């Protein structure tokens, strides 16, 4: 087969597998097979850059960084929807439109997805542009970010019109949202509050590679264009589905108000088993000619109305406020409630977030409180029923001491959370840190679980993670529920962890704000622990993606004598505290101190590889040209504004081969 045909065939095949996996949720090949094919395509594309295609499945990983999103006008205005909250509201609406139309009316009932609205433009079956709703007339061009969302087809299938816009909602399903939060918690960061805000925030991230990592989905519901040969809303959903879009299948075509109400009642209960958040139902006149007749008010279509579900809310008594101490020492106040049924589960606890929140709502023990369940796993208290407040009630005074070790709490300027500063003596912090150290993404110590860690600490066998490496079989065997065999496995697991690479050891140390990605960046940049320990504020913030907040936390960690001692011991035990020879072999300091901006399309290297080369050789990649830029590496089709800026600031522009000469 000709190379070009081979590439095209692979792209087509991968596109179909992506569709099966992300849109239909029915993969027909294993992840491994998929990866093999993707690698094959990547390899071919690397060797044959002449067949570059921005819509190739290999380019879903993002990488383009955008500082300011361009504002673009919507060709068809993006209206909002009128809301209704009761059966009466709905009947009113129906009466109004019946007066304006002569014929019978059918309705499409759809779910109202709670996310960020988006308008996608397709030309000749290819995604051209993705724009946020903005003020309805114009929004932000977020095409680069939207390209990374796997349910957004980059090329359409079937019988699509040559040009049209399609509207939908970008959502973050619960599962992915919860996973993102687990990761944030693991790196000592505050979790995101809800999926909707996280979804809309994601669209405005500057680095599309970051967006690519987020499990966003795009659900479509409305097609706009000229001469589309579509007659009804329901038909348009079917068509969109056939072109490869993800169009949820819950939509229903109905003819009577009763059926509308049944749809609403059904989904008010069953929506909790959907994988993403919904906040209501949208009822649309089905016939597009009738829609035209009804037209729009200044703000919304007359032919559609949203019915908003009441947020699931119950009242119950707040028995007691307790306080939890996390591994980073952060204090979380927790409401212990009289158990109550809410959205299908029994709720006993609710998050109170922090001291400000308690004060703002004036929440007190003994109060009757309203609890609501949004997208979060843990329900929250939204208000207090003041009329039922007991006579002897007293305002809540936030604790001033750690509930576990009685050290006075601190709260730094600009932080919402209180902290227990007793880093080395506070039991939940000690245990939490060791639990983090052994966790799967850190040292991944087999045969050792979180409970055993707590047991080891409580029995006085270990005080920190370095102590793990001096544990003996004889010490472990007498522990509760520990058989000879499991003791053996535990010691073996600890021994095996000595081979875990430097970047993961760095993550395992549990430095606040140093998650997996930051740990990787630091490991690559500093190459060994001693250099990192000796680093300065200035040097730290020069590392890509490391800001002052992270830098301060790193400096603080390594300025502690105890931590230095811990690390000396880890070194003595033989843990990997420098990057491996293999990694080293690829790295030089040839570009030390130089800052690069990469722009355009390249012949032999992909942009990602180019950036990797820069970083591996000690250089820094930045996204926009400034007086600090040393070189612009320019390929084909370099952006005209970048070119102008580089010229104005006298920044040298080099091509790919010049760049390669620099690192040989
Ligand atoms: P609102 O923001 O409350 O005025 O509601 C209008 C928004 O609901 C629209 O702009 C869409 O972003 C969103 N929406 C979610 N699901 C649908 C749907 N099935 N049909 C129409 N709009 C929807
Ligand atoms: Zn404490």
XYZ file of C-alpha atoms and ligand atoms in Angstrom:
688
model
C 0.000 0.000 0.000
C 1.137 3.529 -0.619
C 2.271 5.358 2.510
C -0.354 8.022 2.092
C -3.147 5.475 1.800
C -1.824 3.621 4.789
C -1.855 6.819 6.864
C -5.353 7.723 5.735
C -6.634 4.221 6.432
C -5.128 4.189 9.917
C -6.630 7.577 10.692
C -10.024 6.397 9.556
C -9.750 3.208 11.572
C -8.652 5.017 14.736
C -11.411 7.561 14.294
C -13.949 4.756 14.217
C -12.444 3.179 17.349
C -12.504 6.523 19.118
C -16.138 6.851 18.164
C -16.941 3.352 19.444
C -15.157 4.039 22.678
C -16.145 7.609 23.530
C -19.455 8.203 21.799
C -21.029 4.750 21.807
C -19.222 3.540 24.901
C -18.762 0.183 23.129
C -15.112 -0.399 22.246
C -14.475 -3.367 19.997
C -10.706 -3.567 20.437
C -8.556 -3.505 23.573
C -6.817 -0.353 24.788
C -3.556 -2.096 24.037
C -4.460 -2.736 20.408
C -5.625 0.841 20.084
C -2.336 2.142 21.451
C -0.385 -0.070 19.044
C -2.261 1.348 16.081
C -1.908 4.881 17.355
C 1.832 4.385 17.730
C 2.061 3.014 14.220
C 0.285 6.095 12.899
C 2.452 8.431 14.967
C 5.551 6.787 13.563
C 4.334 7.121 9.970
C 3.320 10.722 10.479
C 6.683 11.510 11.998
C 8.468 10.088 8.975
C 6.069 11.708 6.523
C 5.256 15.202 7.703
C 4.030 16.007 4.185
C 0.777 14.246 5.093
C 0.151 16.447 8.141
C -3.507 16.839 9.043
C -4.655 18.885 12.007
C -7.599 16.487 12.387
C -5.445 13.393 12.783
C -6.359 11.262 15.833
C -2.731 11.585 16.952
C -3.194 15.286 17.606
C -5.881 14.923 20.276
C -3.344 15.425 23.047
C -3.179 19.185 22.689
C -0.041 21.221 23.266
C -0.955 24.583 21.772
C -0.839 27.305 24.407
C -3.036 30.369 24.029
C -2.781 33.476 26.171
C -5.809 35.409 25.045
C -8.801 33.852 23.384
C -10.026 35.664 20.337
C -13.559 37.043 20.508
C -15.757 35.897 17.623
C -19.297 36.787 16.654
C -21.839 33.959 16.468
C -23.395 33.650 13.045
C -26.629 32.604 14.733
C -27.202 34.161 18.101
C -27.016 31.803 21.116
C -30.180 32.441 23.065
C -30.838 31.444 26.611
C -34.015 29.623 27.647
C -37.067 30.755 29.575
C -37.439 28.814 32.771
C -40.427 27.191 34.396
C -40.680 25.679 37.818
C -44.170 24.195 37.991
C -46.898 22.461 36.036
C -48.793 25.773 35.910
C -45.848 27.550 34.300
C -45.745 24.856 31.646
C -49.464 25.028 30.948
C -49.204 28.802 30.595
C -46.488 28.370 28.038
C -48.498 25.833 26.104
C -51.555 28.085 26.040
C -49.440 30.967 24.747
C -47.971 29.049 21.838
C -51.233 27.330 20.929
C -52.742 30.749 20.385
C -50.050 31.515 17.851
C -50.182 28.225 15.920
C -53.063 26.672 14.039
C -51.911 23.089 13.700
C -51.315 20.338 16.231
C -48.080 20.544 18.100
C -45.580 17.821 18.914
C -42.764 18.342 21.391
C -39.276 17.003 21.832
C -38.406 16.574 25.501
C -34.688 16.579 26.250
C -32.584 16.589 29.348
C -30.968 19.864 30.296
C -27.280 19.120 30.716
C -25.501 21.230 33.266
C -22.186 22.330 31.848
C -20.777 25.046 29.587
C -22.530 25.805 26.306
C -20.539 25.612 23.132
C -21.123 26.270 19.449
C -19.186 24.149 16.952
C -18.812 25.105 13.308
C -18.267 22.384 10.700
C -17.272 22.927 7.112
C -17.067 20.057 4.647
C -17.273 17.651 7.545
C -14.350 19.100 9.475
C -14.383 20.957 12.756
C -13.509 24.572 11.984
C -14.241 26.384 15.169
C -15.563 26.097 18.711
C -16.876 29.195 20.451
C -18.262 29.672 23.963
C -21.666 31.276 24.407
C -20.238 34.512 25.826
C -22.995 37.118 25.830
C -24.962 35.225 23.171
C -23.829 37.474 20.327
C -20.133 36.805 20.622
C -17.983 34.376 22.562
C -14.410 33.150 22.949
C -12.728 31.015 20.327
C -11.682 27.931 22.287
C -11.148 25.632 19.294
C -7.738 24.412 20.448
C -9.114 23.247 23.742
C -12.264 21.715 22.318
C -10.261 19.703 19.788
C -8.876 17.660 22.661
C -12.328 16.505 23.778
C -12.682 12.998 22.449
C -16.454 13.058 21.942
C -16.128 16.043 19.579
C -15.691 14.563 16.102
C -12.914 16.238 14.119
C -14.225 14.657 10.921
C -17.830 13.676 10.350
C -19.278 10.554 8.825
C -22.309 9.987 6.624
C -24.475 12.505 4.862
C -23.709 15.838 6.510
C -24.456 19.308 5.093
C -21.463 21.267 3.759
C -21.671 23.941 6.435
C -23.506 24.202 9.740
C -23.195 25.090 13.417
C -24.085 22.658 16.126
C -24.701 23.580 19.739
C -24.201 21.547 22.826
C -22.994 21.437 26.330
C -19.542 20.513 27.558
C -19.867 18.510 30.730
C -17.589 16.742 33.150
C -19.124 13.382 34.134
C -19.099 12.588 37.865
C -16.638 9.744 37.538
C -13.945 11.850 35.904
C -14.661 14.757 38.222
C -14.191 12.575 41.273
C -10.990 11.157 39.871
C -9.605 14.649 39.275
C -10.418 15.515 42.856
C -8.725 12.414 44.225
C -5.608 13.511 42.405
C -5.848 17.042 43.774
C -6.295 15.752 47.290
C -3.307 13.476 46.809
C -1.122 16.466 46.040
C -2.475 18.393 49.010
C -4.669 20.758 47.004
C -8.228 21.794 47.649
C -10.740 19.799 45.619
C -12.861 21.391 42.871
C -16.314 22.332 44.111
C -18.555 21.082 41.285
C -18.404 19.561 37.797
C -20.086 22.454 35.974
C -17.645 25.145 37.042
C -14.741 22.814 36.465
C -16.001 22.109 32.934
C -16.390 25.767 32.029
C -13.077 26.623 33.690
C -11.403 23.917 31.613
C -12.430 25.608 28.364
C -10.500 28.700 29.376
C -7.255 26.967 30.284
C -4.325 28.341 28.336
C -2.600 25.011 27.816
C -4.640 22.673 25.661
C -2.529 19.716 26.824
C -4.018 20.302 30.276
C -7.517 20.271 28.795
C -6.719 17.018 26.988
C -6.105 15.371 30.355
C -9.547 16.267 31.643
C -12.297 13.736 30.973
C -14.703 16.246 29.399
C -17.570 15.280 27.118
C -19.606 17.224 24.606
C -23.346 16.521 24.325
C -25.122 18.051 21.320
C -28.708 19.224 20.937
C -29.202 21.867 18.271
C -28.232 22.324 14.615
C -28.187 25.718 12.901
C -27.601 26.502 9.253
C -29.104 27.216 5.840
C -30.812 24.656 3.606
C -30.179 21.769 5.929
C -32.993 19.531 4.761
C -34.144 18.855 8.310
C -37.776 19.323 9.324
C -38.005 18.608 13.000
C -35.961 18.856 16.162
C -36.236 15.123 16.782
C -34.972 14.394 13.287
C -32.052 16.766 13.808
C -30.973 14.825 16.882
C -31.020 11.598 14.898
C -29.044 13.150 12.067
C -26.441 14.618 14.380
C -26.055 11.195 15.940
C -25.527 9.634 12.526
C -22.767 12.132 11.682
C -20.793 10.976 14.716
C -21.864 13.392 17.462
C -22.685 12.296 20.967
C -26.407 12.916 21.313
C -27.865 11.357 24.450
C -30.651 8.902 23.728
C -33.050 10.013 26.459
C -34.826 12.564 24.250
C -38.458 11.711 23.559
C -41.021 12.855 21.024
C -44.444 13.489 22.633
C -47.826 14.995 21.725
C -49.530 15.898 24.976
C -48.914 17.871 28.147
C -49.441 14.708 30.138
C -46.591 13.039 28.348
C -44.386 16.070 28.987
C -45.169 15.901 32.692
C -44.499 12.160 32.759
C -41.107 12.727 31.161
C -40.291 15.336 33.802
C -41.456 13.162 36.693
C -39.520 10.197 35.441
C -36.239 12.072 35.029
C -36.571 14.019 38.241
C -36.028 10.673 39.956
C -33.875 8.774 37.485
C -31.437 11.537 36.614
C -29.358 10.517 39.599
C -28.269 7.415 37.776
C -27.031 9.363 34.737
C -23.252 9.684 34.462
C -23.380 13.501 34.397
C -25.263 16.365 35.996
C -28.619 17.547 34.664
C -30.627 20.401 36.130
C -33.907 20.097 34.263
C -35.738 19.212 31.093
C -35.973 21.284 27.906
C -39.230 21.099 25.988
C -39.051 22.172 22.347
C -41.703 22.512 19.664
C -40.731 19.715 17.317
C -41.643 21.131 13.925
C -39.035 23.584 12.658
C -41.563 25.481 10.542
C -43.665 26.004 13.660
C -40.524 27.120 15.499
C -39.997 29.747 12.794
C -43.530 30.963 13.184
C -43.119 31.361 16.932
C -39.752 33.056 16.727
C -37.860 34.649 19.585
C -38.328 37.170 22.341
C -35.416 39.487 23.061
C -33.835 36.850 25.230
C -35.111 33.395 24.387
C -36.949 31.288 21.816
C -40.723 31.168 22.223
C -40.700 27.599 20.941
C -38.775 26.160 23.865
C -38.931 26.227 27.626
C -36.755 24.782 30.358
C -38.284 23.075 33.329
C -35.887 23.265 36.237
C -35.731 20.421 38.725
C -35.865 21.475 42.294
C -32.422 20.875 43.743
C -32.710 17.883 46.019
C -32.899 19.441 49.406
C -33.956 18.198 52.809
C -33.835 19.579 56.295
C -32.377 17.784 59.265
C -30.768 18.524 62.604
C -27.099 19.354 62.932
C -26.042 17.344 65.960
C -22.400 18.217 66.226
C -19.545 19.879 64.337
C -16.333 17.862 64.273
C -12.966 18.683 62.748
C -10.740 16.529 60.599
C -7.022 16.921 60.118
C -5.660 16.002 56.684
C -2.180 14.875 55.791
C -1.091 18.412 55.021
C -2.468 19.600 58.359
C -5.480 21.296 56.752
C -8.503 21.353 59.052
C -11.919 20.494 57.595
C -15.038 21.129 59.662
C -17.658 18.404 59.238
C -21.354 18.554 60.100
C -22.620 15.410 61.793
C -26.308 15.194 61.004
C -29.336 13.296 62.106
C -29.435 10.691 59.288
C -31.763 11.674 56.455
C -32.662 10.401 52.971
C -31.458 12.566 50.096
C -31.318 11.755 46.376
C -31.416 8.057 47.081
C -28.775 7.858 49.796
C -28.707 8.257 53.555
C -26.797 11.347 54.529
C -25.103 11.535 57.915
C -22.376 14.057 57.265
C -21.986 17.232 55.262
C -18.984 19.365 54.484
C -18.800 22.802 56.085
C -15.715 23.816 54.051
C -14.070 26.305 56.427
C -14.487 28.851 59.206
C -15.741 31.608 56.891
C -18.499 29.403 55.582
C -19.725 28.593 59.097
C -19.670 32.237 60.047
C -21.368 33.411 56.862
C -24.308 31.044 57.291
C -24.211 31.333 61.099
C -24.386 27.576 61.447
C -24.722 26.311 65.019
C -24.938 22.951 66.707
C -28.565 22.040 67.347
C -29.796 23.995 64.308
C -32.286 22.683 61.778
C -30.292 22.930 58.524
C -31.027 22.487 54.817
C -28.797 20.012 53.049
C -28.444 19.950 49.285
C -26.788 17.508 46.951
C -25.288 18.961 43.811
C -22.562 17.357 41.744
C -20.342 16.854 44.750
C -19.997 13.527 46.471
C -20.370 15.095 49.888
C -23.596 17.078 50.341
C -23.428 20.596 51.663
C -25.378 22.747 54.060
C -26.931 25.695 52.283
C -28.903 27.433 54.993
C -30.291 27.370 58.513
C -33.961 27.388 59.488
C -33.751 30.290 61.915
C -37.364 29.954 63.030
C -36.513 26.606 64.564
C -33.348 27.672 66.339
C -33.312 26.460 69.971
C -33.548 29.244 72.583
C -30.260 28.433 74.294
C -28.312 28.257 71.006
C -24.828 29.809 70.943
C -22.783 30.913 67.933
C -20.155 28.434 66.792
C -16.656 29.307 67.858
C -14.155 27.778 65.503
C -11.536 25.634 67.164
C -8.218 27.315 67.908
C -6.301 24.132 68.672
C -5.707 20.987 66.667
C -8.265 18.392 67.770
C -5.607 15.672 67.596
C -2.448 17.189 69.038
C -3.663 20.439 70.647
C -1.203 22.681 68.843
C -2.595 26.206 68.215
C -3.884 26.410 64.623
C -2.606 28.907 62.069
C -4.247 30.488 59.089
C -2.145 32.146 56.440
C -3.183 35.363 54.753
C -5.312 34.646 51.706
C -6.005 31.028 52.724
C -9.478 29.836 53.619
C -8.295 26.835 55.562
C -6.808 26.625 59.070
C -3.745 24.436 59.480
C -2.161 22.495 62.306
C 1.511 23.475 62.107
C 2.724 20.511 64.170
C 4.168 18.843 61.119
C 6.238 16.250 62.943
C 4.094 15.493 65.939
C 0.469 15.463 64.793
C -0.692 11.829 64.399
C -3.095 12.192 61.415
C -0.441 14.187 59.571
C 2.232 11.605 60.306
C -0.017 8.726 59.285
C -1.428 10.589 56.275
C 2.036 11.387 54.969
C 3.171 7.780 55.210
C -0.063 6.620 53.577
C 0.605 9.030 50.743
C 4.199 7.800 50.504
C 3.158 4.171 49.995
C 0.213 4.928 47.696
C -0.046 3.505 44.205
C 1.133 6.542 42.259
C 3.932 7.191 44.720
C 6.076 4.291 46.021
C 3.374 1.720 45.306
C 4.432 -0.541 48.161
C 2.778 -3.889 47.744
C 1.664 -5.722 50.855
C 1.240 -2.530 52.863
C -2.099 -0.758 53.229
C -3.337 2.415 54.876
C -4.651 0.608 57.952
C -1.378 -1.175 58.552
C 0.422 2.153 58.347
C -1.825 3.520 61.090
C -1.167 0.400 63.139
C 2.605 0.673 62.680
C 2.532 4.304 63.795
C 0.223 3.694 66.723
C 2.371 0.776 67.904
C 5.365 3.083 67.844
C 7.208 1.044 65.214
C 7.550 3.905 62.734
C 7.365 7.689 62.993
C 8.012 8.621 59.370
C 8.405 7.052 55.965
C 12.144 6.580 56.274
C 11.522 4.308 59.263
C 9.743 1.877 56.914
C 13.089 0.830 55.503
C 14.371 -0.313 58.903
C 11.348 -2.452 59.739
C 12.167 -6.103 60.345
C 10.152 -9.243 60.014
C 10.336 -9.870 63.765
C 8.825 -6.440 64.487
C 5.940 -6.913 62.101
C 4.842 -10.504 62.770
C 3.387 -9.881 66.254
C 1.047 -7.180 64.899
C -2.655 -7.832 64.900
C -3.933 -9.737 61.860
C -0.414 -10.098 60.488
C 0.515 -13.616 59.432
C 4.049 -14.775 58.707
C 3.374 -14.637 54.981
C 1.944 -11.123 54.947
C 4.840 -9.893 57.053
C 7.152 -11.358 54.468
C 5.281 -9.670 51.639
C 5.343 -6.376 53.435
C 9.103 -6.413 53.901
C 9.575 -7.536 50.284
C 7.298 -4.770 49.047
C 9.274 -2.172 50.941
C 12.523 -3.534 49.537
C 11.142 -3.510 45.981
C 10.147 0.145 46.260
C 13.816 1.084 46.270
C 13.692 0.769 42.489
C 10.921 3.359 42.053
C 12.220 6.208 39.841
C 13.255 9.571 41.253
C 10.253 11.537 40.034
C 7.896 9.274 41.943
C 10.027 9.359 45.069
C 9.842 13.135 44.839
C 6.048 12.966 44.602
C 5.965 10.477 47.488
C 7.768 12.903 49.824
C 4.450 14.708 50.157
C 5.611 18.283 49.599
C 2.539 20.474 49.532
C 1.460 21.411 45.963
C 3.954 18.980 44.451
C 1.678 16.616 42.550
C 2.756 14.084 39.958
C 3.293 16.587 37.152
C 5.248 19.074 39.224
C 7.380 16.255 40.647
C 8.193 15.161 37.116
C 9.187 18.692 36.089
C 11.377 19.125 39.162
C 13.048 15.736 38.697
C 13.848 16.480 35.093
C 15.118 19.933 35.785
C 17.267 19.292 38.856
C 18.187 15.671 38.096
C 19.112 14.800 41.669
C 17.863 15.548 45.127
C 20.914 17.495 46.312
C 20.648 20.008 43.510
C 16.966 20.398 44.281
C 17.650 20.859 48.001
C 20.178 23.552 47.128
C 17.870 25.390 44.720
C 16.722 28.971 45.177
C 13.465 30.805 44.674
C 14.810 32.314 41.497
C 15.869 29.016 40.027
C 12.631 27.267 41.004
C 10.313 29.771 39.380
C 12.354 29.564 36.194
C 11.192 25.957 35.807
C 8.279 25.588 33.461
C 4.929 25.634 35.278
C 6.430 26.278 38.707
C 5.043 29.400 40.305
C 5.845 31.170 43.525
C 3.357 29.226 45.605
C 4.895 25.869 44.702
C 8.430 27.244 44.960
C 7.821 28.526 48.488
C 6.429 25.193 49.551
C 9.471 23.355 48.128
C 11.903 25.735 49.837
C 10.092 25.386 53.125
C 10.128 21.609 52.915
C 13.857 21.401 52.328
C 14.756 24.045 54.883
C 13.591 21.740 57.654
C 16.403 19.867 59.397
C 14.077 16.919 60.035
C 13.260 16.617 56.367
C 16.916 16.821 55.420
C 17.622 14.005 57.827
C 14.776 11.919 56.383
C 16.210 12.340 52.932
C 19.737 11.464 54.029
C 18.333 8.237 55.413
C 16.368 7.454 52.242
C 19.599 7.948 50.351
C 21.423 5.568 52.659
C 18.736 2.924 52.170
C 19.306 3.080 48.429
C 16.199 4.829 47.077
C 16.419 6.477 43.657
C 17.235 10.064 44.426
C 18.577 10.971 41.028
C 17.265 10.377 37.548
C 18.418 7.148 35.925
C 21.365 6.804 33.550
C 18.914 6.244 30.707
C 17.106 9.463 31.342
C 20.427 11.189 31.903
C 21.756 10.032 28.539
C 19.051 12.042 26.807
C 19.745 15.147 28.773
C 22.302 17.907 28.478
C 22.711 21.463 29.653
C 23.396 22.813 26.190
C 20.412 25.120 26.274
C 20.801 26.161 29.912
C 19.507 29.653 30.507
C 17.854 29.928 27.106
C 14.172 30.478 26.602
C 12.348 29.294 23.454
C 9.041 29.951 21.799
C 7.884 27.340 19.297
C 5.592 28.367 16.470
C 4.305 26.805 13.274
C 4.347 23.334 11.757
C 7.568 21.339 11.516
C 9.063 18.906 9.050
C 10.919 16.234 10.981
C 9.894 16.789 14.567
C 6.477 17.081 16.106
C 5.910 20.148 18.268
C 5.795 17.921 21.333
C 9.133 16.340 20.463
C 10.628 19.713 19.788
C 9.562 20.952 23.194
C 10.875 17.782 24.793
C 14.262 18.363 23.143
C 14.359 21.885 24.514
C 13.565 20.752 28.035
C 15.847 17.720 27.953
C 18.705 20.008 27.025
C 18.058 22.391 29.862
C 16.155 25.058 27.937
C 12.817 26.552 28.812
C 9.741 26.541 26.607
C 7.466 29.491 26.905
C 4.252 30.284 25.148
C 4.560 33.921 24.252
C 7.347 36.085 22.925
C 8.831 38.651 25.280
C 12.130 40.461 25.654
C 13.297 37.425 27.653
C 12.837 35.058 24.707
C 16.201 33.854 23.381
C 14.947 32.210 20.168
C 11.789 31.583 18.248
C 11.898 28.186 16.576
C 9.703 28.705 13.555
C 8.232 26.117 11.239
C 5.853 26.430 8.374
C 2.848 28.729 8.851
C 4.210 30.627 11.804
C 1.544 32.936 13.219
C 1.812 36.461 11.699
C 1.395 38.207 15.058
C 4.200 36.129 16.535
C 6.400 36.972 13.583
C 5.739 40.653 14.005
C 6.398 40.569 17.718
C 9.657 38.642 17.291
C 10.840 41.232 14.778
C 9.825 44.148 16.947
C 11.715 42.730 19.933
C 14.691 41.645 17.846
C 14.328 38.021 18.885
C 16.261 35.754 16.505
C 14.083 33.367 14.506
C 15.619 29.993 13.735
C 14.352 27.003 11.804
C 14.238 23.373 12.795
C 17.644 22.410 11.410
C 19.380 25.370 13.094
C 17.778 24.264 16.320
C 18.932 20.683 15.900
C 22.482 21.939 15.339
C 22.343 23.617 18.728
C 21.801 20.372 20.567
C 24.040 18.007 18.604
P -29.946 29.014 31.056
O -28.448 29.087 31.033
O -30.502 28.590 32.381
O -30.610 30.229 30.441
O -30.340 27.793 30.117
C -30.062 27.810 28.762
C -28.929 26.914 28.472
O -29.247 25.559 28.757
C -28.594 26.865 27.044
O -27.836 27.959 26.643
C -27.813 25.602 26.937
O -26.449 25.882 27.197
C -28.298 24.758 28.099
N -28.863 23.455 27.688
C -28.556 22.288 28.286
N -29.197 21.266 27.724
C -29.936 21.771 26.702
C -30.819 21.192 25.738
N -31.082 19.876 25.709
N -31.390 22.040 24.847
C -31.145 23.372 24.878
N -30.345 23.965 25.767
C -29.731 23.187 26.678
Zn -2.278 18.561 65.029
